[in-house]
Coordinates of C-alpha atoms in Angstrom, one line a residue:
Chain A
X1 CA -5.4 -283.1 118.6
X2 CA -7.1 -279.8 117.7
X3 CA -7.4 -278.9 121.4
X4 CA -3.8 -279.8 122.1
X5 CA -2.6 -277.7 119.2
X6 CA -4.7 -274.7 120.2
X7 CA -3.4 -274.8 123.7
X8 CA 0.2 -275.2 122.5
X9 CA -0.1 -272.1 120.2
X10 CA -1.5 -270.2 123.2
X11 CA 1.6 -271.1 125.2
X12 CA 3.8 -269.6 122.4
X13 CA 1.7 -266.4 122.4
X14 CA 2.1 -266.1 126.1
X15 CA 5.8 -266.7 125.9
X16 CA 6.1 -264.0 123.2
X17 CA 4.2 -261.6 125.4
X18 CA 6.6 -262.3 128.3
X19 CA 9.5 -261.5 126.0
X20 CA 11.2 -264.8 126.7
X21 CA 12.3 -264.9 123.0
X22 CA 14.7 -262.1 124.0
X23 CA 16.8 -264.8 125.5
X24 CA 18.2 -265.5 122.0
X25 CA 19.6 -262.0 122.0
X26 CA 21.1 -262.5 125.4
X27 CA 22.6 -265.8 124.1
X28 CA 24.0 -264.1 121.0
X29 CA 25.6 -261.5 123.1
X30 CA 27.0 -264.2 125.4
X31 CA 28.7 -266.1 122.7
X32 CA 30.0 -262.9 121.1
X33 CA 31.4 -261.9 124.4
X34 CA 33.3 -265.2 124.8
X35 CA 34.8 -265.1 121.3
X36 CA 37.8 -262.9 122.3
X37 CA 38.7 -265.8 124.7
X38 CA 39.3 -268.1 121.8
X39 CA 42.9 -269.2 121.9
X40 CA 44.9 -268.1 118.9
X41 CA 46.2 -271.5 117.8
X42 CA 45.4 -273.2 114.5
X43 CA 42.1 -272.5 112.7
X44 CA 40.6 -276.0 113.1
X45 CA 41.2 -276.0 116.9
X46 CA 39.6 -272.6 117.2
X47 CA 36.4 -273.8 115.5
X48 CA 36.3 -276.9 117.6
X49 CA 36.8 -274.9 120.8
X50 CA 34.1 -272.4 119.8
X51 CA 31.6 -275.2 118.9
X52 CA 32.3 -276.9 122.3
X53 CA 31.9 -273.8 124.4
X54 CA 28.9 -272.6 122.5
X55 CA 27.1 -275.9 122.9
X56 CA 27.8 -275.9 126.6
X57 CA 26.3 -272.4 126.8
X58 CA 23.3 -273.6 124.7
X59 CA 22.8 -276.5 127.1
X60 CA 22.8 -274.1 130.1
X61 CA 20.3 -271.7 128.4
X62 CA 18.1 -274.7 127.3
X63 CA 17.8 -276.1 130.7
X64 CA 17.1 -272.7 132.4
X65 CA 14.5 -272.0 129.7
X66 CA 12.8 -275.4 130.1
X67 CA 12.4 -274.7 133.8
X68 CA 11.2 -271.1 133.3
X69 CA 8.7 -272.2 130.7
X70 CA 7.3 -275.2 132.6
X71 CA 7.3 -274.3 136.2
X72 CA 4.4 -271.9 136.2
X73 CA 2.2 -273.1 133.4
X74 CA -0.3 -275.1 135.5
X75 CA 0.1 -273.2 138.8
X76 CA -0.3 -269.9 136.9
X77 CA -3.6 -271.0 135.3
X78 CA -4.9 -272.4 138.6
X79 CA -3.8 -269.3 140.6
X80 CA -5.4 -266.9 138.1
X81 CA -8.3 -269.3 137.6
X82 CA -8.1 -269.1 133.9
X83 CA -8.1 -272.9 134.0
X84 CA -11.8 -272.9 135.0
X85 CA -12.9 -271.4 131.8
X86 CA -10.6 -273.7 129.7
X87 CA -11.9 -276.9 131.5
X88 CA -15.5 -275.8 131.1
X89 CA -14.9 -276.1 127.4
X90 CA -14.6 -279.6 125.8
X91 CA -11.0 -279.8 126.9
X92 CA -9.8 -282.8 129.0
X93 CA -7.2 -282.4 131.6
X94 CA -4.9 -284.7 129.6
X95 CA -5.3 -282.5 126.5
X96 CA -4.6 -279.5 128.7
X97 CA -1.4 -280.9 130.1
X98 CA -0.2 -282.3 126.7
X99 CA -1.1 -279.0 125.0
X100 CA 1.0 -277.0 127.5
X101 CA 3.9 -279.4 127.1
X102 CA 3.7 -279.2 123.3
X103 CA 3.7 -275.4 123.5
X104 CA 6.8 -275.5 125.7
X105 CA 8.5 -277.9 123.3
X106 CA 7.7 -275.7 120.3
X107 CA 9.0 -272.6 122.1
X108 CA 12.2 -274.4 123.1
X109 CA 12.6 -275.6 119.5
X110 CA 12.2 -272.1 118.1
X111 CA 14.6 -270.6 120.6
X112 CA 17.2 -273.3 120.4
X113 CA 17.1 -273.3 116.6
X114 CA 17.8 -269.5 116.5
X115 CA 20.6 -270.1 119.0
X116 CA 22.1 -272.7 116.7
X117 CA 21.9 -270.3 113.8
X118 CA 23.7 -267.7 115.9
X119 CA 26.5 -270.1 116.7
X120 CA 26.7 -271.0 113.0
X121 CA 26.9 -267.4 111.9
X122 CA 29.4 -266.5 114.7
X123 CA 31.8 -269.3 113.8
X124 CA 31.5 -268.4 110.1
X125 CA 32.0 -264.7 110.7
X126 CA 34.9 -265.2 113.1
X127 CA 36.7 -268.1 111.4
X128 CA 35.1 -268.6 108.0
X129 CA 34.3 -272.2 108.9
X130 CA 30.8 -273.6 108.1
X131 CA 29.7 -275.9 111.0
X132 CA 26.2 -277.3 110.4
X133 CA 27.2 -280.2 112.7
X134 CA 26.4 -277.8 115.5
X135 CA 22.7 -278.5 115.0
X136 CA 23.3 -282.1 116.1
X137 CA 24.5 -280.8 119.4
X138 CA 21.6 -278.3 119.6
X139 CA 19.1 -281.1 118.9
X140 CA 20.6 -283.1 121.8
X141 CA 20.2 -280.0 124.0
X142 CA 16.6 -279.8 122.9
X143 CA 16.0 -283.4 123.9
X144 CA 17.6 -282.8 127.3
X145 CA 15.5 -279.7 127.8
X146 CA 12.4 -281.7 126.8
X147 CA 13.0 -284.2 129.6
X148 CA 13.6 -281.4 132.1
X149 CA 10.4 -279.6 131.0
X150 CA 8.4 -282.8 131.3
X151 CA 9.7 -283.4 134.8
X152 CA 9.1 -279.8 135.9
X153 CA 5.6 -279.7 134.3
X154 CA 4.6 -283.1 135.7
X155 CA 5.8 -282.0 139.1
X156 CA 4.0 -278.6 138.9
X157 CA 0.6 -280.4 139.0
X158 CA 1.2 -281.3 142.7
X159 CA 3.9 -279.2 144.3
X160 CA 4.4 -275.5 144.8
X161 CA 6.7 -273.5 142.5
X162 CA 9.6 -273.1 145.0
X163 CA 9.6 -276.9 145.8
X164 CA 9.4 -277.6 142.1
X165 CA 12.4 -275.3 141.3
X166 CA 14.4 -277.0 144.0
X167 CA 13.4 -280.5 143.0
X168 CA 14.1 -279.9 139.3
X169 CA 17.6 -278.5 139.9
X170 CA 18.3 -281.5 142.1
X171 CA 16.9 -283.8 139.4
X172 CA 19.1 -282.2 136.8
X173 CA 22.2 -282.5 138.9
X174 CA 21.4 -286.1 139.8
X175 CA 20.8 -287.0 136.2
X176 CA 24.2 -285.6 135.2
X177 CA 26.3 -287.1 138.0
X178 CA 24.6 -290.5 138.1
X179 CA 26.6 -292.2 135.3
X180 CA 29.8 -291.9 137.3
X181 CA 28.7 -292.1 140.9
X182 CA 25.8 -294.5 140.7
X183 CA 27.5 -296.8 138.3
X184 CA 30.5 -297.0 140.6
X185 CA 28.3 -297.9 143.5
X186 CA 26.6 -300.6 141.4
X187 CA 29.8 -302.4 140.6
X188 CA 31.6 -301.6 143.8
X189 CA 32.0 -304.9 145.7
X190 CA 32.1 -303.1 149.0
X191 CA 28.7 -301.5 148.6
X192 CA 26.0 -302.9 150.8
X193 CA 22.7 -304.5 149.5
X194 CA 20.6 -301.4 150.2
X195 CA 23.1 -299.1 148.5
X196 CA 23.2 -301.4 145.5
X197 CA 19.4 -301.5 145.3
X198 CA 19.1 -297.8 145.7
X199 CA 21.9 -297.3 143.1
X200 CA 20.2 -299.7 140.7
X201 CA 16.8 -298.1 141.1
X202 CA 18.2 -294.6 140.5
X203 CA 20.5 -295.7 137.7
X204 CA 17.6 -297.2 135.7
X205 CA 14.7 -295.0 136.8
X206 CA 16.2 -291.6 136.3
X207 CA 17.5 -290.5 132.9
X208 CA 21.2 -290.2 132.1
X209 CA 21.4 -286.6 130.8
X210 CA 25.0 -287.1 129.9
X211 CA 23.6 -289.0 126.9
X212 CA 22.7 -285.6 125.5
X213 CA 26.0 -284.0 126.0
X214 CA 27.5 -284.0 122.5
X215 CA 30.1 -281.3 123.1
X216 CA 32.9 -283.6 122.5
X217 CA 31.4 -285.4 119.4
X218 CA 30.3 -282.1 117.8
X219 CA 33.1 -280.0 119.1
X220 CA 36.1 -282.2 118.3
X221 CA 34.8 -285.1 116.2
X222 CA 32.7 -285.0 113.1
X223 CA 29.4 -285.4 114.9
X224 CA 27.3 -288.4 115.6
X225 CA 25.3 -290.9 113.4
X226 CA 21.6 -290.6 112.7
X227 CA 21.1 -293.9 114.4
X228 CA 22.6 -292.4 117.6
X229 CA 20.3 -289.3 117.3
X230 CA 17.3 -291.6 116.8
X231 CA 18.3 -293.6 119.9
X232 CA 18.6 -290.6 122.2
X233 CA 15.4 -289.3 120.8
X234 CA 13.6 -292.5 121.8
X235 CA 15.3 -292.3 125.2
X236 CA 14.1 -288.7 125.7
X237 CA 10.6 -289.5 124.5
X238 CA 10.4 -292.4 127.0
X239 CA 11.2 -290.3 130.0
X240 CA 9.2 -287.3 128.8
X241 CA 6.1 -289.5 128.4
X242 CA 6.8 -291.2 131.8
X243 CA 6.9 -287.8 133.6
X244 CA 3.8 -286.6 131.9
X245 CA 1.9 -289.7 132.8
X246 CA 2.9 -289.3 136.4
X247 CA 1.8 -285.6 136.3
X248 CA -1.5 -286.6 134.6
X249 CA -2.3 -289.3 137.1
X250 CA -2.2 -286.7 139.9
X251 CA -3.7 -283.9 137.8
X252 CA -6.7 -285.9 136.6
X253 CA -8.2 -286.3 140.1
X254 CA -7.0 -283.0 141.6
X255 CA -9.6 -280.5 142.8
X256 CA -8.8 -277.1 141.2
Chain B
X1 CA -42.3 -282.5 133.8
X2 CA -39.5 -282.5 131.3
X3 CA -36.2 -284.2 131.6
X4 CA -33.6 -282.8 133.9
X5 CA -30.7 -280.8 132.4
X6 CA -28.9 -280.8 135.7
X7 CA -29.3 -283.0 138.7
X8 CA -27.3 -283.4 141.9
X9 CA -28.1 -286.1 144.4
X10 CA -26.9 -286.1 148.0
X11 CA -23.6 -284.4 147.1
X12 CA -21.0 -284.3 149.7
X13 CA -17.6 -282.5 149.3
X14 CA -14.8 -281.6 151.6
X15 CA -11.4 -280.1 151.2
X16 CA -8.2 -280.7 153.0
X17 CA -6.6 -277.4 154.1
X18 CA -3.3 -276.3 155.5
X19 CA -0.2 -278.2 156.5
X20 CA -2.1 -280.4 158.8
X21 CA -4.5 -281.4 156.0
X22 CA -7.5 -280.5 158.2
X23 CA -10.7 -281.6 156.5
X24 CA -13.2 -278.8 155.9
X25 CA -16.7 -279.7 154.7
X26 CA -17.8 -277.4 151.9
X27 CA -21.0 -279.3 151.0
X28 CA -22.7 -281.6 153.5
X29 CA -25.7 -282.7 151.5
X30 CA -27.0 -281.0 148.5
X31 CA -29.6 -282.3 146.0
X32 CA -31.2 -280.3 143.2
X33 CA -32.8 -280.8 139.9
X34 CA -33.2 -278.4 137.0
X35 CA -35.7 -279.0 134.3
X36 CA -34.6 -278.5 130.7
X37 CA -35.7 -275.2 129.2
X38 CA -36.1 -273.6 132.7
X39 CA -34.2 -270.8 134.5
X40 CA -32.8 -272.0 137.8
X41 CA -31.3 -269.9 140.5
X42 CA -28.9 -271.3 143.1
X43 CA -28.9 -268.9 146.1
X44 CA -27.1 -268.8 149.4
X45 CA -25.0 -266.6 151.6
X46 CA -21.3 -266.4 151.1
X47 CA -19.6 -269.7 152.0
X48 CA -22.8 -271.6 151.5
X49 CA -21.2 -273.9 148.9
X50 CA -22.5 -272.3 145.7
X51 CA -19.2 -272.1 143.9
X52 CA -18.2 -275.6 144.9
X53 CA -21.5 -276.8 143.5
X54 CA -20.8 -275.0 140.2
X55 CA -17.3 -276.5 140.1
X56 CA -18.7 -279.9 140.6
X57 CA -21.1 -279.4 137.6
X58 CA -18.1 -278.4 135.5
X59 CA -15.8 -281.2 136.6
X60 CA -13.4 -278.8 138.2
X61 CA -13.7 -280.4 141.6
X62 CA -14.8 -284.0 142.4
X63 CA -17.4 -285.2 144.8
X64 CA -16.7 -287.2 147.9
X65 CA -20.1 -288.8 147.8
X66 CA -23.3 -288.5 145.7
X67 CA -24.2 -288.6 142.1
X68 CA -25.4 -286.3 139.4
X69 CA -25.7 -285.5 135.8
X70 CA -25.3 -282.6 133.3
X71 CA -27.3 -282.8 130.1
X72 CA -27.8 -286.5 130.6
X73 CA -24.1 -287.2 131.1
X74 CA -22.6 -288.2 134.5
X75 CA -20.7 -285.6 136.4
X76 CA -17.2 -285.1 134.9
X77 CA -18.1 -286.4 131.5
X78 CA -16.5 -283.9 129.1
X79 CA -18.8 -284.7 126.2
X80 CA -21.5 -282.6 127.9
X81 CA -19.3 -279.6 127.6
X82 CA -19.9 -279.3 123.9
X83 CA -23.4 -278.3 124.8
X84 CA -22.9 -276.0 127.7
X85 CA -21.6 -272.5 128.2
X86 CA -20.0 -271.1 131.4
X87 CA -19.7 -267.6 132.6
X88 CA -17.3 -267.4 135.6
X89 CA -17.9 -264.8 138.3
X90 CA -14.5 -263.0 137.9
X91 CA -12.8 -262.3 134.6
X92 CA -10.8 -265.5 134.5
X93 CA -9.5 -265.1 130.9
X94 CA -6.0 -264.9 129.4
X95 CA -5.5 -261.1 129.6
X96 CA -2.8 -261.1 126.9
X97 CA -5.3 -262.1 124.2
X98 CA -7.5 -259.6 122.4
X99 CA -11.2 -260.3 122.7
X100 CA -11.2 -261.5 119.1
X101 CA -8.3 -263.9 119.7
X102 CA -9.8 -265.1 123.0
X103 CA -13.1 -265.9 121.3
X104 CA -11.1 -267.6 118.5
X105 CA -9.3 -269.7 121.1
X106 CA -12.6 -270.8 122.7
X107 CA -14.2 -271.4 119.3
X108 CA -11.5 -273.8 118.3
X109 CA -12.2 -276.0 121.3
X110 CA -15.8 -276.4 120.0
X111 CA -14.5 -277.2 116.5
X112 CA -16.4 -274.4 114.9
X113 CA -15.9 -273.9 111.2
X114 CA -14.3 -270.5 110.3
X115 CA -17.5 -269.1 108.7
X116 CA -19.7 -270.2 111.5
X117 CA -17.3 -268.8 114.0
X118 CA -17.0 -265.5 112.3
X119 CA -20.8 -264.9 112.1
X120 CA -21.4 -266.2 115.6
X121 CA -18.6 -264.2 117.2
X122 CA -19.6 -261.0 115.3
X123 CA -23.2 -261.3 116.4
X124 CA -22.2 -261.9 120.0
X125 CA -19.8 -259.0 120.1
X126 CA -22.6 -256.8 118.8
X127 CA -25.0 -258.2 121.3
X128 CA -22.7 -257.4 124.3
X129 CA -21.7 -254.1 122.8
X130 CA -17.9 -254.8 122.5
X131 CA -17.4 -254.9 118.7
X132 CA -15.6 -251.5 118.7
X133 CA -13.2 -252.8 121.4
X134 CA -12.7 -256.3 120.2
X135 CA -9.1 -255.5 119.1
X136 CA -8.1 -254.6 122.6
X137 CA -6.4 -257.1 124.9
X138 CA -8.6 -258.3 127.7
X139 CA -6.0 -256.9 130.1
X140 CA -7.2 -253.4 129.0
X141 CA -10.9 -254.2 129.6
X142 CA -12.8 -252.8 132.6
X143 CA -14.6 -255.2 134.9
X144 CA -17.9 -254.5 133.2
X145 CA -16.4 -255.1 129.8
X146 CA -14.9 -258.4 130.9
X147 CA -18.3 -259.5 132.2
X148 CA -19.8 -258.7 128.8
X149 CA -17.0 -260.6 127.1
X150 CA -17.6 -263.5 129.5
X151 CA -21.3 -263.6 128.4
X152 CA -20.2 -263.6 124.7
X153 CA -17.7 -266.5 125.2
X154 CA -20.3 -268.5 127.3
X155 CA -22.8 -268.3 124.4
X156 CA -20.2 -269.0 121.6
X157 CA -21.3 -272.6 121.0
X158 CA -25.0 -271.8 121.2
X159 CA -25.3 -273.9 124.3
X160 CA -28.3 -275.8 125.5
X161 CA -27.3 -275.2 129.1
X162 CA -25.7 -271.9 130.3
X163 CA -24.1 -271.9 133.8
X164 CA -23.6 -268.4 135.1
X165 CA -21.8 -267.4 138.3
X166 CA -23.0 -263.9 139.3
X167 CA -23.8 -262.8 135.8
X168 CA -24.4 -259.2 136.8
X169 CA -21.3 -258.9 138.9
X170 CA -19.5 -255.6 138.3
X171 CA -22.1 -254.2 136.0
X172 CA -23.8 -250.8 136.3
X173 CA -27.6 -250.7 136.4
X174 CA -27.7 -250.3 132.6
X175 CA -25.4 -253.3 132.2
X176 CA -27.4 -255.3 134.7
X177 CA -30.6 -254.6 132.6
X178 CA -28.8 -255.7 129.5
X179 CA -27.7 -258.9 131.1
X180 CA -31.3 -259.5 132.3
X181 CA -32.5 -259.0 128.7
X182 CA -29.9 -261.5 127.5
X183 CA -31.1 -264.0 130.0
X184 CA -34.7 -263.5 129.1
X185 CA -33.9 -263.9 125.4
X186 CA -32.1 -267.1 126.2
X187 CA -35.1 -268.3 128.2
X188 CA -37.4 -267.5 125.3
X189 CA -35.1 -269.5 123.0
X190 CA -35.7 -272.5 125.3
X191 CA -32.2 -272.6 126.8
X192 CA -31.7 -274.0 130.3
X193 CA -30.0 -271.4 132.6
X194 CA -28.4 -272.3 135.8
X195 CA -27.3 -269.2 137.7
X196 CA -25.8 -268.4 141.0
X197 CA -26.5 -264.9 142.1
X198 CA -26.8 -262.5 145.0
X199 CA -29.1 -260.3 143.0
X200 CA -32.4 -261.5 144.4
X201 CA -34.5 -259.1 142.4
X202 CA -32.9 -260.4 139.2
X203 CA -33.4 -264.0 140.2
X204 CA -37.0 -263.3 141.2
X205 CA -37.7 -261.7 137.9
X206 CA -36.3 -264.4 135.6
X207 CA -36.1 -267.7 137.5
X208 CA -38.7 -270.4 137.3
X209 CA -37.3 -272.2 140.3
X210 CA -34.6 -271.7 142.9
X211 CA -32.7 -273.7 145.5
X212 CA -31.5 -271.9 148.6
X213 CA -28.5 -273.5 150.3
X214 CA -26.7 -272.6 153.5
X215 CA -23.8 -274.2 155.3
X216 CA -23.5 -276.7 152.5
X217 CA -27.1 -278.0 152.8
X218 CA -30.4 -277.5 151.1
X219 CA -32.6 -275.1 153.0
X220 CA -35.5 -274.8 150.7
X221 CA -36.2 -275.0 147.0
X222 CA -38.8 -275.5 144.3
X223 CA -40.8 -273.5 141.7
X224 CA -40.7 -269.8 142.6
X225 CA -44.4 -269.4 142.2
X226 CA -45.0 -272.0 145.0
X227 CA -42.2 -270.8 147.2
X228 CA -43.3 -267.2 147.3
X229 CA -47.0 -267.8 147.6
X230 CA -48.1 -267.8 151.3
X231 CA -51.1 -270.2 151.4
X232 CA -54.1 -269.1 153.3
X233 CA -53.2 -265.4 153.2
X234 CA -54.6 -262.8 150.8
X235 CA -53.6 -259.2 150.2
X236 CA -56.3 -256.6 149.9
X237 CA -55.5 -253.2 148.5
X238 CA -57.9 -250.3 149.3
X239 CA -58.0 -246.7 148.2
X240 CA -58.5 -244.1 150.9
X241 CA -57.3 -243.5 154.4
X242 CA -59.4 -243.3 157.5
X243 CA -58.2 -242.5 161.0
X244 CA -60.4 -245.3 162.4
X245 CA -59.1 -247.8 159.9
X246 CA -56.3 -249.2 162.0
X247 CA -58.5 -249.8 165.0
X248 CA -61.2 -251.5 162.9
X249 CA -59.0 -253.4 160.5
X250 CA -56.1 -254.6 162.6
X251 CA -58.2 -257.2 164.6
X252 CA -59.3 -258.6 161.2
X253 CA -55.8 -258.7 159.6
X254 CA -52.4 -260.1 159.9
X255 CA -50.8 -256.8 158.9
X256 CA -52.1 -253.3 158.0
X257 CA -50.1 -250.7 156.1
X258 CA -51.3 -247.2 155.1
X259 CA -49.4 -244.8 152.9
X260 CA -50.2 -242.1 150.4
X261 CA -53.9 -242.8 150.3
X262 CA -53.6 -246.5 149.9
X263 CA -54.2 -249.1 152.6
X264 CA -52.9 -252.6 152.2
X265 CA -54.1 -255.5 154.4
X266 CA -52.7 -259.0 154.7
X267 CA -55.7 -261.1 155.7
X268 CA -56.2 -264.8 156.4
X269 CA -58.3 -266.1 153.5
X270 CA -61.2 -267.1 155.7
X271 CA -61.5 -263.5 156.9
X272 CA -61.4 -261.7 153.5
X273 CA -65.2 -260.9 153.4
X274 CA -65.3 -259.6 157.0
X275 CA -62.4 -257.3 156.2
X276 CA -64.0 -256.1 153.0
X277 CA -67.3 -255.4 154.8
X278 CA -65.3 -253.3 157.4
X279 CA -63.5 -251.4 154.7
X280 CA -66.7 -250.6 152.9
X281 CA -68.2 -249.3 156.2
X282 CA -65.1 -247.0 156.5
X283 CA -65.8 -245.6 153.1
X284 CA -62.7 -247.2 151.4
X285 CA -62.7 -248.4 147.8
X286 CA -61.5 -251.8 146.8
X287 CA -58.6 -251.9 144.4
X288 CA -57.6 -255.5 144.4
X289 CA -57.7 -258.8 146.2
X290 CA -54.9 -261.3 145.4
X291 CA -53.2 -264.2 147.1
X292 CA -50.3 -262.8 149.2
X293 CA -46.9 -263.3 147.6
X294 CA -43.8 -262.6 149.6
X295 CA -40.6 -261.3 148.0
X296 CA -37.7 -263.6 147.3
X297 CA -35.7 -261.5 149.7
X298 CA -38.1 -262.3 152.5
X299 CA -38.0 -266.0 151.7
X300 CA -34.2 -265.9 151.5
X301 CA -33.7 -264.0 154.8
X302 CA -36.3 -266.3 156.5
X303 CA -34.6 -269.4 155.2
X304 CA -31.0 -268.4 155.9
X305 CA -31.5 -266.8 159.3
X306 CA -32.7 -270.1 160.8
X307 CA -29.4 -271.7 159.8
X308 CA -26.5 -271.5 162.3
X309 CA -23.5 -269.7 160.8

């Protein structure tokens, strides 16, 4: 555990050096810039609208950040050969991969938490409405970003950066459209056997990222239950672990 | 003979390259053994397979065939890494960390206590002459400074085995001497040193044994004293020059060299007395007679030139 933690802290240091934390400033400016667009109807609707649109923006930033943080961790260390010195120490390849992932998660958590605070402050400053429920939505974005980061990091152990970027974007899109499209194919009587098998495989093998879209619940309802949050946390954990295991199975026997 | 700190037995390693996944043999068949407490040099021309062999020892690449051990553990067993130190050839460190932070990072992997780490890192930074610059990020270090830092981090855990890839790379003559002194100190402390180097004079001065590889195969190897000694040939050093000397001594010698009042003969052992008699008759004074020992450079060039490139 000590090695994993040490590597995770190093990822955060590297991120700080690359000034990725500045993204929270960019995010703050983005939501401030959209606030004049808020329709001038009743106060409750304005707050709901602002929560909804801020969360959508958070989700976009979260996924982009997850890809930026994950895509070059392993290829960067291999390319610069810094990995040689790390693996010559008593650090296993599994510890290395998990340490990198934990560092990415911690960075995402810090950035998304600050983004949540920004939304909270903006809504309060603009409308004098206190909306701590926004953090439920931010937490769901964190879980979604965690899955994307695990997919991207796992893939980065055996594909090049451009291929990984393309595959991750494709994966993200597939994970969002699958609920509608694949489910329709599954229940469509007209679908052939092969289409049904493929639909079934994709439907159950790839995660449904729509589970983490709480814009409606957080924006327009009173939020979600703790049980629901625990359930989507378990769901995210399951897929994150699966993608890391796949990455590790390749990485553990890879010549560096 | 003591136990082996490192052993490689009939190692074979190939890589697949390019889009066609063409197989390229990096190591055809390498075997070597390094006794504990000895200094071992792995030599070979560029592309001979030295770096691949080091990577195999460190578990960075995996063998196709063959077996081996590091500090009694099979290849790839990470538990041996608690007891070894590694100096990479190039400055492969996180350049955004200061030297202090980078040492701290590596110290944590070894589970060093804070007090033990502080005293050890402080002593090492003093030893490599970087204490004054330890607050600078490694990105600001010169190549020589990075090499010194590399030595410090390689010794952080007080390792039993130190694996060094070109330890003098990028250092000026003064730095090279300091590295040599460090290596000699480690040898005196009973550490096992496995070094890959192109600095043949450095290897010759500190190594107990060497292995020369070329084209991924062993060419020659063994204790340096045995490898450099040419059996059956002695070297006679005489004081004085005589114009008749070449004509008299060349038929009795393998080689005759005269320079600055000193004549050096390489003579087959059976003919030493005849050569000495001839030298006395020429009025030359005997300075020494010793078994002929060639230089490591001679051995290296002889060994490697026979190998097809």
